[in-house]
Amino acid sequence: MPPNLERVSILPMGDEIQQRWFDKWQTIVAEEETEKFREFLHSEQCPEQVQELAREPLLLYLLAAMHRDKQLKVEMFANADVGGAKVSVYEQALEWVLEKQRVEEGKNLNPEITKLEPEDLEILLAEAGLCVVQSGGEYAAIKMIEDRLLKQGYKELQALIEKARQDEREDGLKNALAAFYLKSAAKAENSVEFFHKSFGEFLCAKRMVEGLEDLTEKTGKRRKTYVVSDEELEWQVYDLFGYRNLTAEVVEYLMALLVKSQVELVVLFERLHGFYVDWSDGKFIEEREEVLPQKKTRQLWQWGIESGQRRVDIYTGLNVMILLFELHRYGRSHEELQEQLHFYPCGKPGGEDFDRTRLLQIIGYSQCLGNGTFVEKIGKFLKDADLSCAYLYNADLNGANLICVNLRGADLIRANLSGVDLRGANLSNANLRGTDLFSADLSYSKLNDADLSSANLSWVNLFNANLNGVDLSNITWDNQTNWSNATGLHEAREVPEDLQQNPEFAAAVAQSEAAIQQQQ
């Protein structure tokens, strides 16, 4: 690498470069096998996500070798979604790396090289994935990986680590990790990084899922007692999620692995929801005895990771919210789980734990890390969320994904929703007085009986929106405001005179009236 560069990004292979790679692969495995692999990648049954992975130089070899060894088949991806397809590839890749990559005369050589059995190596790699992500996504200190494994009590790994430390050697785990697509980090002494970032993210998600599975296990004759107590759960959640925010990639792998693991999602949801309510009430940051955010902060400090207990507390809570939003979205697509996995950030309206200001308080708390932190970290995960009756006065939601969000009866007075994607959102009976909706997409949304008085509707797309009974007094609008196909527009209230004279608006009103007459 040129001395003036710290890191480089490897671009996906184009067709020409990929073909040159196939030509070279053909000299190793023969023409017939190469052609079969090429046919596999171009098959209609091969998911687009796998085809994309095959354009990444560091993964193409893995995929080709797995296909050669009959570990990669079209049948693996039957009924798999986006995340599921990638997870299937990485799971097979992990198995191949652990058991097939180094075979001589039918014998797996990895145990001889690493002094560890495949199951211990898998534990080691998953922990390394978590450590790299918690350290910032680039590399992790060997000591961090060792310390975490020692506390978890894996005997074979403990023996390897302790022997290396007794001999004053730093290469105990490093040698084992070096065999599995990790290398010494150039930026930090005695640290490792993954050759392929997404493989590390998959391993991190795998480690997180293992931790989440533990939270659902029960013991006792009637299996009513959790193996992990509430107090232990609270620390485990901080330990797993008390760092920056979960990325979309890690969440994608995590959810696919959770579903595939057949973990009791309802139990997991209930336990995480209990943590969320306590966190939003400030229980953990205000604890007098053991302050968990402080404990996690000190843990990170000892491994050279800068943080603070307020930062740890905020990120932990936001990451748990992301998991709850994802479980909620999964539940929406499975009728038998819709009610049990329904996440109300403010509590169910009318219920005992309902607090309409809770979400606004969380947004405000997140601001401690900088303006717009909530939307920056959570905004992309809000699709399909239920924010009904939430009090969001003056909230800045610019940049959030609010597609199909339920904001029925919500108070959004003077909120910033400019440029927000609200397609299919339910805003019926919502209070949007003075709200900035400039350039927002409200197509197919429900705005019936909403109060839009004094709102900014310039450049807003209201195509096919339900505007029955909406209050349009004193709104700001322009010729780019799209009223076409809006239903119930003829029933809108307090329409400004100049808007009534607008040809496009008048045509939309006439169309709305005609549609009603046609239905009758």
Tab-separated table of N, CA and C in Angstrom, residues 6 52 77 165 228 268 281 323 339 371 390-391 435 437 491 498:
chain	number	residue	atom	x	y	z
A	6	GLU	N	-3.761	5.342	4.592
A	6	GLU	CA	-3.967	4.562	5.815
A	6	GLU	C	-4.816	3.336	5.553
A	52	GLU	N	-23.894	-10.433	-5.391
A	52	GLU	CA	-23.140	-9.247	-4.977
A	52	GLU	C	-21.894	-9.636	-4.188
A	77	PHE	N	-30.861	-21.549	-0.273
A	77	PHE	CA	-31.470	-20.225	-0.254
A	77	PHE	C	-32.975	-20.248	-0.476
A	165	ARG	N	0.380	-16.546	28.378
A	165	ARG	CA	0.721	-15.468	29.314
A	165	ARG	C	1.855	-15.899	30.257
A	228	VAL	N	-30.910	-16.834	33.326
A	228	VAL	CA	-30.279	-15.520	33.515
A	228	VAL	C	-31.256	-14.632	34.281
A	268	LEU	N	-38.029	-13.242	24.457
A	268	LEU	CA	-36.949	-12.268	24.270
A	268	LEU	C	-37.505	-10.856	24.229
A	281	ASP	N	-36.726	5.090	32.143
A	281	ASP	CA	-37.022	5.749	33.424
A	281	ASP	C	-35.754	6.194	34.154
A	323	LEU	N	-33.581	-3.286	18.448
A	323	LEU	CA	-33.999	-4.693	18.494
A	323	LEU	C	-35.510	-4.819	18.645
A	339	GLU	N	-49.618	-9.249	17.891
A	339	GLU	CA	-49.944	-8.623	19.172
A	339	GLU	C	-48.827	-8.819	20.186
A	371	ASN	N	-26.606	17.100	18.347
A	371	ASN	CA	-27.893	17.331	17.689
A	371	ASN	C	-28.174	16.240	16.658
A	390	ALA	N	-48.183	9.652	20.489
A	390	ALA	CA	-46.937	10.166	21.074
A	390	ALA	C	-46.934	11.692	21.071
A	391	TYR	N	-46.352	12.274	22.098
A	391	TYR	CA	-46.199	13.733	22.192
A	391	TYR	C	-44.815	14.073	21.653
A	435	THR	N	-46.316	22.447	11.628
A	435	THR	CA	-45.286	21.452	11.326
A	435	THR	C	-44.631	21.747	9.983
A	437	LEU	N	-43.351	20.394	6.832
A	437	LEU	CA	-43.432	19.199	5.995
A	437	LEU	C	-42.823	19.444	4.618
A	491	GLU	N	-63.779	17.286	1.234
A	491	GLU	CA	-64.258	17.399	2.612
A	491	GLU	C	-63.256	18.133	3.510
A	498	ASP	N	-56.927	31.440	-1.828
A	498	ASP	CA	-56.023	31.384	-2.978
A	498	ASP	C	-55.773	29.944	-3.419
